Amino acid sequence: MYSDTAQGLSRAHVGLFRRALLTASLTVSMAVAAGNACAASMTVSAGTTPSSIPNAFLDVKTNEIKGVMPDVIRAIAQREGFDVSFDIIPFPALIQSVVSKKIDLIVAGMTPTPKRAEVIDFSQPVAELGKGIIVPASDKRKYETIQDLKGTVVGSGAGEDTTAELIKLGIFKEVKSYNTGADMARDVGLGRIAAAFNDYPIWKAQEAAGTLQGCRVVDGFMPLKKVPIAFGVSKDNPELLSKVNDGLAKVKADGTLDKILKKWNFN
């Protein structure tokens, strides 16, 4: 039979053991919480363009980055547990910025071409872009295909694949090249050209902003082709590419992507 002293020592040992166990448990919990906080606070630096409406652009009124690609990457970040910070970078400098580690991710209307894919990796396609047309507001004809413009003078962006494709068709009186969409819209409004080609969502964004004076966007026009746009990452960052693709699959599955694309007229 134990003495009172022995029982007292035994109870003391039990108390010490319980306190040690509680301390260890608290330490583990704090470590897990710290790890989770660290994971949640990971920030991905994204390079984006200043004025490619509606792909990605800086809203000078609110000083916020907006557009279809920023909206999609924010939705992905919410699901994959990281934050996104944006850097304004001219489009021609985006790929080099990823390669040099200045940024982690390209968030712009960039098409994954074979030449670009030699240098960086691309996510799964986010959306597809097709060329739309604007015509004079007084022109009420219904244009459905490229053949409906046969024999006219049309405009397209200088150096773009579309311009070369239109010339190759050989059905137009002339294909004029323009440096900006604003220049094309001006000549359409003045009746100098019958129609102008640009990305359909871009025309719709300009129409909504009221900058297509004397012009109208032709809805329902069938583009010659559509090209994908995607996010770009460094070839030595497969972990980020995996997160982006996983998150993109989630926003596609739950309908979020469709809502974003509809918001920016990618339909």
PDB file of C-alpha atoms in Angstrom:
ATOM      1  CA  MET A   1       0.000   0.000   0.000  1.00  0.00           C
ATOM      2  CA  TYR A   2       1.378   3.378  -1.049  1.00  0.00           C
ATOM      3  CA  SER A   3       2.091   5.995   1.598  1.00  0.00           C
ATOM      4  CA  ASP A   4       0.517   9.481   1.483  1.00  0.00           C
ATOM      5  CA  THR A   5       3.907  10.862   0.387  1.00  0.00           C
ATOM      6  CA  ALA A   6       4.183   8.411  -2.494  1.00  0.00           C
ATOM      7  CA  GLN A   7       0.675   9.209  -3.622  1.00  0.00           C
ATOM      8  CA  GLY A   8       1.492  12.930  -3.474  1.00  0.00           C
ATOM      9  CA  LEU A   9       4.604  12.417  -5.612  1.00  0.00           C
ATOM     10  CA  SER A  10       2.586  10.330  -8.082  1.00  0.00           C
ATOM     11  CA  ARG A  11      -0.031  13.068  -8.440  1.00  0.00           C
ATOM     12  CA  ALA A  12       2.720  15.640  -8.949  1.00  0.00           C
ATOM     13  CA  HIS A  13       4.267  13.546 -11.708  1.00  0.00           C
ATOM     14  CA  VAL A  14       0.883  13.207 -13.402  1.00  0.00           C
ATOM     15  CA  GLY A  15       0.402  16.970 -13.233  1.00  0.00           C
ATOM     16  CA  LEU A  16       3.803  17.626 -14.755  1.00  0.00           C
ATOM     17  CA  PHE A  17       3.093  15.110 -17.526  1.00  0.00           C
ATOM     18  CA  ARG A  18      -0.240  16.737 -18.327  1.00  0.00           C
ATOM     19  CA  ARG A  19       1.316  20.204 -18.473  1.00  0.00           C
ATOM     20  CA  ALA A  20       4.104  18.930 -20.732  1.00  0.00           C
ATOM     21  CA  LEU A  21       1.549  17.249 -22.994  1.00  0.00           C
ATOM     22  CA  LEU A  22      -0.516  20.451 -23.189  1.00  0.00           C
ATOM     23  CA  THR A  23       2.576  22.506 -24.020  1.00  0.00           C
ATOM     24  CA  ALA A  24       3.580  20.106 -26.773  1.00  0.00           C
ATOM     25  CA  SER A  25       0.071  20.139 -28.184  1.00  0.00           C
ATOM     26  CA  LEU A  26      -0.001  23.951 -28.226  1.00  0.00           C
ATOM     27  CA  THR A  27       3.414  24.046 -29.908  1.00  0.00           C
ATOM     28  CA  VAL A  28       2.262  21.709 -32.681  1.00  0.00           C
ATOM     29  CA  SER A  29      -0.955  23.691 -33.180  1.00  0.00           C
ATOM     30  CA  MET A  30       0.960  26.963 -33.419  1.00  0.00           C
ATOM     31  CA  ALA A  31       3.371  25.450 -35.915  1.00  0.00           C
ATOM     32  CA  VAL A  32       0.525  24.171 -38.085  1.00  0.00           C
ATOM     33  CA  ALA A  33      -1.230  27.538 -37.918  1.00  0.00           C
ATOM     34  CA  ALA A  34       1.988  29.329 -38.837  1.00  0.00           C
ATOM     35  CA  GLY A  35       2.486  26.981 -41.765  1.00  0.00           C
ATOM     36  CA  ASN A  36      -1.044  27.551 -42.981  1.00  0.00           C
ATOM     37  CA  ALA A  37      -0.667  31.310 -42.644  1.00  0.00           C
ATOM     38  CA  CYS A  38       2.578  31.178 -44.577  1.00  0.00           C
ATOM     39  CA  ALA A  39       0.966  29.163 -47.382  1.00  0.00           C
ATOM     40  CA  ALA A  40      -2.047  31.481 -47.520  1.00  0.00           C
ATOM     41  CA  SER A  41       0.139  34.581 -47.705  1.00  0.00           C
ATOM     42  CA  MET A  42       2.124  33.450 -50.773  1.00  0.00           C
ATOM     43  CA  THR A  43       2.084  36.252 -53.328  1.00  0.00           C
ATOM     44  CA  VAL A  44       2.447  35.720 -57.067  1.00  0.00           C
ATOM     45  CA  SER A  45       3.759  38.692 -59.037  1.00  0.00           C
ATOM     46  CA  ALA A  46       1.871  39.123 -62.306  1.00  0.00           C
ATOM     47  CA  GLY A  47       2.908  41.195 -65.286  1.00  0.00           C
ATOM     48  CA  THR A  48       0.057  42.787 -67.194  1.00  0.00           C
ATOM     49  CA  THR A  49      -0.491  45.315 -69.954  1.00  0.00           C
ATOM     50  CA  PRO A  50      -1.653  48.909 -69.363  1.00  0.00           C
ATOM     51  CA  SER A  51      -4.229  49.341 -72.117  1.00  0.00           C
ATOM     52  CA  SER A  52      -5.317  46.066 -73.750  1.00  0.00           C
ATOM     53  CA  ILE A  53      -9.029  46.472 -73.083  1.00  0.00           C
ATOM     54  CA  PRO A  54     -10.742  44.118 -72.255  1.00  0.00           C
ATOM     55  CA  ASN A  55      -7.958  41.497 -71.982  1.00  0.00           C
ATOM     56  CA  ALA A  56      -6.062  43.320 -69.225  1.00  0.00           C
ATOM     57  CA  PHE A  57      -5.747  47.034 -68.526  1.00  0.00           C
ATOM     58  CA  LEU A  58      -5.254  49.744 -65.915  1.00  0.00           C
ATOM     59  CA  ASP A  59      -8.414  51.671 -65.105  1.00  0.00           C
ATOM     60  CA  VAL A  60      -6.984  55.177 -64.695  1.00  0.00           C
ATOM     61  CA  LYS A  61     -10.081  56.364 -62.841  1.00  0.00           C
ATOM     62  CA  THR A  62      -9.784  53.797 -60.057  1.00  0.00           C
ATOM     63  CA  ASN A  63      -6.086  52.867 -60.502  1.00  0.00           C
ATOM     64  CA  GLU A  64      -7.161  49.196 -60.551  1.00  0.00           C
ATOM     65  CA  ILE A  65      -6.113  46.381 -62.860  1.00  0.00           C
ATOM     66  CA  LYS A  66      -9.175  45.091 -64.701  1.00  0.00           C
ATOM     67  CA  GLY A  67     -10.078  42.793 -67.568  1.00  0.00           C
ATOM     68  CA  VAL A  68     -10.888  39.180 -68.291  1.00  0.00           C
ATOM     69  CA  MET A  69      -7.430  37.772 -67.492  1.00  0.00           C
ATOM     70  CA  PRO A  70      -7.039  39.633 -64.153  1.00  0.00           C
ATOM     71  CA  ASP A  71     -10.554  38.539 -63.154  1.00  0.00           C
ATOM     72  CA  VAL A  72      -9.747  34.912 -63.962  1.00  0.00           C
ATOM     73  CA  ILE A  73      -6.411  34.862 -62.112  1.00  0.00           C
ATOM     74  CA  ARG A  74      -8.035  36.426 -59.038  1.00  0.00           C
ATOM     75  CA  ALA A  75     -10.675  33.681 -59.071  1.00  0.00           C
ATOM     76  CA  ILE A  76      -7.941  31.055 -59.423  1.00  0.00           C
ATOM     77  CA  ALA A  77      -5.929  32.599 -56.577  1.00  0.00           C
ATOM     78  CA  GLN A  78      -8.926  32.407 -54.236  1.00  0.00           C
ATOM     79  CA  ARG A  79      -9.268  28.695 -54.889  1.00  0.00           C
ATOM     80  CA  GLU A  80      -5.554  27.889 -54.763  1.00  0.00           C
ATOM     81  CA  GLY A  81      -4.670  29.959 -51.674  1.00  0.00           C
ATOM     82  CA  PHE A  82      -2.344  32.646 -52.998  1.00  0.00           C
ATOM     83  CA  ASP A  83      -2.427  36.412 -53.508  1.00  0.00           C
ATOM     84  CA  VAL A  84      -1.675  38.297 -56.731  1.00  0.00           C
ATOM     85  CA  SER A  85       0.226  41.553 -57.129  1.00  0.00           C
ATOM     86  CA  PHE A  86       0.310  43.306 -60.501  1.00  0.00           C
ATOM     87  CA  ASP A  87       3.143  45.059 -62.352  1.00  0.00           C
ATOM     88  CA  ILE A  88       2.415  47.151 -65.441  1.00  0.00           C
ATOM     89  CA  ILE A  89       4.722  45.974 -68.241  1.00  0.00           C
ATOM     90  CA  PRO A  90       4.550  46.677 -72.010  1.00  0.00           C
ATOM     91  CA  PHE A  91       3.376  43.629 -73.942  1.00  0.00           C
ATOM     92  CA  PRO A  92       6.680  43.080 -75.833  1.00  0.00           C
ATOM     93  CA  ALA A  93       8.585  42.904 -72.514  1.00  0.00           C
ATOM     94  CA  LEU A  94       6.353  40.370 -70.755  1.00  0.00           C
ATOM     95  CA  ILE A  95       8.146  37.177 -71.813  1.00  0.00           C
ATOM     96  CA  GLN A  96      11.596  38.505 -70.921  1.00  0.00           C
ATOM     97  CA  SER A  97      10.226  39.658 -67.555  1.00  0.00           C
ATOM     98  CA  VAL A  98       9.161  36.079 -66.751  1.00  0.00           C
ATOM     99  CA  VAL A  99      12.434  34.597 -67.979  1.00  0.00           C
ATOM    100  CA  SER A 100      14.482  37.052 -65.887  1.00  0.00           C
ATOM    101  CA  LYS A 101      12.320  36.373 -62.791  1.00  0.00           C
ATOM    102  CA  LYS A 102      11.118  39.970 -62.627  1.00  0.00           C
ATOM    103  CA  ILE A 103       7.592  38.528 -62.502  1.00  0.00           C
ATOM    104  CA  ASP A 104       6.157  35.064 -61.871  1.00  0.00           C
ATOM    105  CA  LEU A 105       3.217  35.108 -64.247  1.00  0.00           C
ATOM    106  CA  ILE A 106       1.995  36.747 -67.455  1.00  0.00           C
ATOM    107  CA  VAL A 107      -1.614  37.909 -67.123  1.00  0.00           C
ATOM    108  CA  ALA A 108      -2.490  39.348 -70.537  1.00  0.00           C
ATOM    109  CA  GLY A 109      -4.153  38.469 -73.804  1.00  0.00           C
ATOM    110  CA  MET A 110      -1.195  36.376 -74.945  1.00  0.00           C
ATOM    111  CA  THR A 111      -1.596  33.591 -77.498  1.00  0.00           C
ATOM    112  CA  PRO A 112       0.520  30.431 -76.988  1.00  0.00           C
ATOM    113  CA  THR A 113       2.471  30.273 -80.239  1.00  0.00           C
ATOM    114  CA  PRO A 114       5.122  27.602 -80.931  1.00  0.00           C
ATOM    115  CA  LYS A 115       7.850  30.255 -80.879  1.00  0.00           C
ATOM    116  CA  ARG A 116       6.766  31.598 -77.488  1.00  0.00           C
ATOM    117  CA  ALA A 117       6.388  28.059 -76.117  1.00  0.00           C
ATOM    118  CA  GLU A 118      10.096  27.502 -76.752  1.00  0.00           C
ATOM    119  CA  VAL A 119      10.862  30.131 -74.109  1.00  0.00           C
ATOM    120  CA  ILE A 120       8.052  29.902 -71.526  1.00  0.00           C
ATOM    121  CA  ASP A 121       5.278  27.513 -70.528  1.00  0.00           C
ATOM    122  CA  PHE A 122       1.598  28.275 -70.973  1.00  0.00           C
ATOM    123  CA  SER A 123      -1.434  27.308 -68.943  1.00  0.00           C
ATOM    124  CA  GLN A 124      -4.453  25.618 -70.423  1.00  0.00           C
ATOM    125  CA  PRO A 125      -6.400  28.067 -72.659  1.00  0.00           C
ATOM    126  CA  VAL A 126      -8.557  30.567 -70.790  1.00  0.00           C
ATOM    127  CA  ALA A 127     -10.602  31.754 -73.777  1.00  0.00           C
ATOM    128  CA  GLU A 128     -10.537  32.145 -77.540  1.00  0.00           C
ATOM    129  CA  LEU A 129     -10.462  35.381 -79.481  1.00  0.00           C
ATOM    130  CA  GLY A 130     -11.911  35.944 -82.918  1.00  0.00           C
ATOM    131  CA  LYS A 131     -11.845  39.054 -85.087  1.00  0.00           C
ATOM    132  CA  GLY A 132     -14.995  41.124 -85.238  1.00  0.00           C
ATOM    133  CA  ILE A 133     -15.825  44.048 -87.501  1.00  0.00           C
ATOM    134  CA  ILE A 134     -17.169  47.554 -87.235  1.00  0.00           C
ATOM    135  CA  VAL A 135     -19.004  49.283 -90.079  1.00  0.00           C
ATOM    136  CA  PRO A 136     -20.478  52.788 -90.467  1.00  0.00           C
ATOM    137  CA  ALA A 137     -23.445  53.337 -88.161  1.00  0.00           C
ATOM    138  CA  SER A 138     -25.528  54.195 -91.234  1.00  0.00           C
ATOM    139  CA  ASP A 139     -24.793  50.787 -92.762  1.00  0.00           C
ATOM    140  CA  LYS A 140     -27.652  48.552 -91.609  1.00  0.00           C
ATOM    141  CA  ARG A 141     -26.742  45.499 -93.681  1.00  0.00           C
ATOM    142  CA  LYS A 142     -26.340  42.169 -91.934  1.00  0.00           C
ATOM    143  CA  TYR A 143     -22.788  40.877 -92.259  1.00  0.00           C
ATOM    144  CA  GLU A 144     -22.400  37.202 -91.368  1.00  0.00           C
ATOM    145  CA  THR A 145     -19.257  36.004 -93.154  1.00  0.00           C
ATOM    146  CA  ILE A 146     -16.181  37.437 -94.801  1.00  0.00           C
ATOM    147  CA  GLN A 147     -17.772  36.952 -98.220  1.00  0.00           C
ATOM    148  CA  ASP A 148     -20.358  39.623 -97.393  1.00  0.00           C
ATOM    149  CA  LEU A 149     -17.534  42.194 -97.629  1.00  0.00           C
ATOM    150  CA  LYS A 150     -16.269  41.046-101.039  1.00  0.00           C
ATOM    151  CA  GLY A 151     -15.182  43.893-103.325  1.00  0.00           C
ATOM    152  CA  THR A 152     -14.904  46.506-100.558  1.00  0.00           C
ATOM    153  CA  VAL A 153     -11.996  48.356 -98.917  1.00  0.00           C
ATOM    154  CA  VAL A 154     -11.348  47.099 -95.380  1.00  0.00           C
ATOM    155  CA  GLY A 155      -8.867  47.852 -92.601  1.00  0.00           C
ATOM    156  CA  SER A 156      -6.802  45.712 -90.232  1.00  0.00           C
ATOM    157  CA  GLY A 157      -3.934  46.056 -87.776  1.00  0.00           C
ATOM    158  CA  ALA A 158      -0.440  46.588 -89.172  1.00  0.00           C
ATOM    159  CA  GLY A 159       1.760  43.526 -88.799  1.00  0.00           C
ATOM    160  CA  GLU A 160      -1.085  41.262 -87.678  1.00  0.00           C
ATOM    161  CA  ASP A 161      -1.640  37.782 -89.105  1.00  0.00           C
ATOM    162  CA  THR A 162      -5.216  38.802 -89.923  1.00  0.00           C
ATOM    163  CA  THR A 163      -4.023  41.477 -92.351  1.00  0.00           C
ATOM    164  CA  ALA A 164      -1.941  38.959 -94.295  1.00  0.00           C
ATOM    165  CA  GLU A 165      -4.837  36.494 -94.294  1.00  0.00           C
ATOM    166  CA  LEU A 166      -7.259  39.096 -95.663  1.00  0.00           C
ATOM    167  CA  ILE A 167      -4.860  40.041 -98.449  1.00  0.00           C
ATOM    168  CA  LYS A 168      -4.292  36.374 -99.299  1.00  0.00           C
ATOM    169  CA  LEU A 169      -8.043  35.835 -99.760  1.00  0.00           C
ATOM    170  CA  GLY A 170      -7.934  38.157-102.768  1.00  0.00           C
ATOM    171  CA  ILE A 171     -11.586  39.172-102.494  1.00  0.00           C
ATOM    172  CA  PHE A 172     -11.163  42.800-101.389  1.00  0.00           C
ATOM    173  CA  LYS A 173     -10.639  45.920-103.452  1.00  0.00           C
ATOM    174  CA  GLU A 174      -7.960  46.892-100.890  1.00  0.00           C
ATOM    175  CA  VAL A 175      -6.801  45.940 -97.397  1.00  0.00           C
ATOM    176  CA  LYS A 176      -5.422  48.950 -95.530  1.00  0.00           C
ATOM    177  CA  SER A 177      -3.089  48.588 -92.549  1.00  0.00           C
ATOM    178  CA  TYR A 178      -3.524  50.697 -89.386  1.00  0.00           C
ATOM    179  CA  ASN A 179      -1.351  51.201 -86.324  1.00  0.00           C
ATOM    180  CA  THR A 180      -4.270  51.644 -83.917  1.00  0.00           C
ATOM    181  CA  GLY A 181      -7.905  50.694 -83.583  1.00  0.00           C
ATOM    182  CA  ALA A 182      -8.751  54.372 -83.130  1.00  0.00           C
ATOM    183  CA  ASP A 183      -7.366  55.150 -86.589  1.00  0.00           C
ATOM    184  CA  MET A 184      -9.436  52.353 -88.113  1.00  0.00           C
ATOM    185  CA  ALA A 185     -12.601  53.502 -86.360  1.00  0.00           C
ATOM    186  CA  ARG A 186     -12.049  57.057 -87.575  1.00  0.00           C
ATOM    187  CA  ASP A 187     -11.825  55.935 -91.215  1.00  0.00           C
ATOM    188  CA  VAL A 188     -14.873  53.703 -90.854  1.00  0.00           C
ATOM    189  CA  GLY A 189     -16.852  56.601 -89.408  1.00  0.00           C
ATOM    190  CA  LEU A 190     -15.729  58.870 -92.252  1.00  0.00           C
ATOM    191  CA  GLY A 191     -16.665  56.248 -94.861  1.00  0.00           C
ATOM    192  CA  ARG A 192     -13.097  55.778 -96.097  1.00  0.00           C
ATOM    193  CA  ILE A 193     -13.264  52.026 -95.523  1.00  0.00           C
ATOM    194  CA  ALA A 194     -16.294  49.715 -95.446  1.00  0.00           C
ATOM    195  CA  ALA A 195     -15.245  47.751 -92.361  1.00  0.00           C
ATOM    196  CA  ALA A 196     -12.409  47.320 -89.874  1.00  0.00           C
ATOM    197  CA  PHE A 197     -11.163  44.126 -88.237  1.00  0.00           C
ATOM    198  CA  ASN A 198     -10.116  43.846 -84.587  1.00  0.00           C
ATOM    199  CA  ASP A 199     -10.710  41.462 -81.668  1.00  0.00           C
ATOM    200  CA  TYR A 200     -14.467  41.355 -81.117  1.00  0.00           C
ATOM    201  CA  PRO A 201     -14.235  41.948 -77.333  1.00  0.00           C
ATOM    202  CA  ILE A 202     -12.055  45.005 -77.975  1.00  0.00           C
ATOM    203  CA  TRP A 203     -14.638  46.514 -80.318  1.00  0.00           C
ATOM    204  CA  LYS A 204     -17.401  45.784 -77.790  1.00  0.00           C
ATOM    205  CA  ALA A 205     -15.417  47.416 -74.979  1.00  0.00           C
ATOM    206  CA  GLN A 206     -14.857  50.528 -77.087  1.00  0.00           C
ATOM    207  CA  GLU A 207     -18.515  50.570 -78.057  1.00  0.00           C
ATOM    208  CA  ALA A 208     -19.504  50.452 -74.369  1.00  0.00           C
ATOM    209  CA  ALA A 209     -17.059  53.279 -73.623  1.00  0.00           C
ATOM    210  CA  GLY A 210     -18.622  55.407 -76.360  1.00  0.00           C
ATOM    211  CA  THR A 211     -15.428  55.734 -78.395  1.00  0.00           C
ATOM    212  CA  LEU A 212     -16.752  54.337 -81.687  1.00  0.00           C
ATOM    213  CA  GLN A 213     -18.428  57.485 -82.928  1.00  0.00           C
ATOM    214  CA  GLY A 214     -20.163  56.960 -86.266  1.00  0.00           C
ATOM    215  CA  CYS A 215     -19.581  53.178 -86.137  1.00  0.00           C
ATOM    216  CA  ARG A 216     -21.405  50.079 -84.991  1.00  0.00           C
ATOM    217  CA  VAL A 217     -20.111  46.648 -83.996  1.00  0.00           C
ATOM    218  CA  VAL A 218     -21.527  43.839 -86.136  1.00  0.00           C
ATOM    219  CA  ASP A 219     -22.792  41.159 -83.761  1.00  0.00           C
ATOM    220  CA  GLY A 220     -22.960  37.610 -85.093  1.00  0.00           C
ATOM    221  CA  PHE A 221     -20.138  38.019 -87.610  1.00  0.00           C
ATOM    222  CA  MET A 222     -18.240  34.751 -88.083  1.00  0.00           C
ATOM    223  CA  PRO A 223     -14.456  35.253 -87.734  1.00  0.00           C
ATOM    224  CA  LEU A 224     -11.998  33.566 -90.055  1.00  0.00           C
ATOM    225  CA  LYS A 225     -10.587  31.734 -87.043  1.00  0.00           C
ATOM    226  CA  LYS A 226     -10.240  31.930 -83.271  1.00  0.00           C
ATOM    227  CA  VAL A 227      -6.986  31.856 -81.308  1.00  0.00           C
ATOM    228  CA  PRO A 228      -6.544  30.936 -77.625  1.00  0.00           C
ATOM    229  CA  ILE A 229      -5.162  33.147 -74.872  1.00  0.00           C
ATOM    230  CA  ALA A 230      -3.474  31.756 -71.759  1.00  0.00           C
ATOM    231  CA  PHE A 231      -1.298  32.582 -68.750  1.00  0.00           C
ATOM    232  CA  GLY A 232       2.481  32.320 -69.141  1.00  0.00           C
ATOM    233  CA  VAL A 233       5.032  31.101 -66.577  1.00  0.00           C
ATOM    234  CA  SER A 234       8.739  30.368 -66.441  1.00  0.00           C
ATOM    235  CA  LYS A 235       9.782  26.901 -67.566  1.00  0.00           C
ATOM    236  CA  ASP A 236      11.444  26.302 -64.191  1.00  0.00           C
ATOM    237  CA  ASN A 237       8.253  27.024 -62.207  1.00  0.00           C
ATOM    238  CA  PRO A 238       6.128  23.899 -62.739  1.00  0.00           C
ATOM    239  CA  GLU A 239       4.571  24.246 -59.275  1.00  0.00           C
ATOM    240  CA  LEU A 240       2.962  27.576 -60.175  1.00  0.00           C
ATOM    241  CA  LEU A 241       1.835  26.237 -63.554  1.00  0.00           C
ATOM    242  CA  SER A 242       0.171  23.310 -61.795  1.00  0.00           C
ATOM    243  CA  LYS A 243      -1.642  25.640 -59.367  1.00  0.00           C
ATOM    244  CA  VAL A 244      -2.875  27.844 -62.204  1.00  0.00           C
ATOM    245  CA  ASN A 245      -4.135  24.890 -64.230  1.00  0.00           C
ATOM    246  CA  ASP A 246      -5.807  23.302 -61.189  1.00  0.00           C
ATOM    247  CA  GLY A 247      -7.525  26.567 -60.322  1.00  0.00           C
ATOM    248  CA  LEU A 248      -8.557  27.142 -63.925  1.00  0.00           C
ATOM    249  CA  ALA A 249     -10.198  23.714 -64.003  1.00  0.00           C
ATOM    250  CA  LYS A 250     -12.151  24.655 -60.868  1.00  0.00           C
ATOM    251  CA  VAL A 251     -13.426  27.993 -62.199  1.00  0.00           C
ATOM    252  CA  LYS A 252     -14.458  26.255 -65.410  1.00  0.00           C
ATOM    253  CA  ALA A 253     -16.319  23.537 -63.502  1.00  0.00           C
ATOM    254  CA  ASP A 254     -18.237  25.856 -61.167  1.00  0.00           C
ATOM    255  CA  GLY A 255     -19.329  28.299 -63.886  1.00  0.00           C
ATOM    256  CA  THR A 256     -17.192  31.230 -62.720  1.00  0.00           C
ATOM    257  CA  LEU A 257     -15.204  31.364 -65.956  1.00  0.00           C
ATOM    258  CA  ASP A 258     -18.351  31.536 -68.086  1.00  0.00           C
ATOM    259  CA  LYS A 259     -19.615  34.485 -66.004  1.00  0.00           C
ATOM    260  CA  ILE A 260     -16.323  36.353 -66.393  1.00  0.00           C
ATOM    261  CA  LEU A 261     -16.180  35.746 -70.143  1.00  0.00           C
ATOM    262  CA  LYS A 262     -19.769  36.935 -70.562  1.00  0.00           C
ATOM    263  CA  LYS A 263     -19.017  40.062 -68.531  1.00  0.00           C
ATOM    264  CA  TRP A 264     -16.243  41.010 -70.981  1.00  0.00           C
ATOM    265  CA  ASN A 265     -18.080  39.901 -74.178  1.00  0.00           C
ATOM    266  CA  PHE A 266     -15.963  36.804 -74.790  1.00  0.00           C
ATOM    267  CA  ASN A 267     -18.927  34.909 -76.195  1.00  0.00           C
TER     268      ASN A 267
END
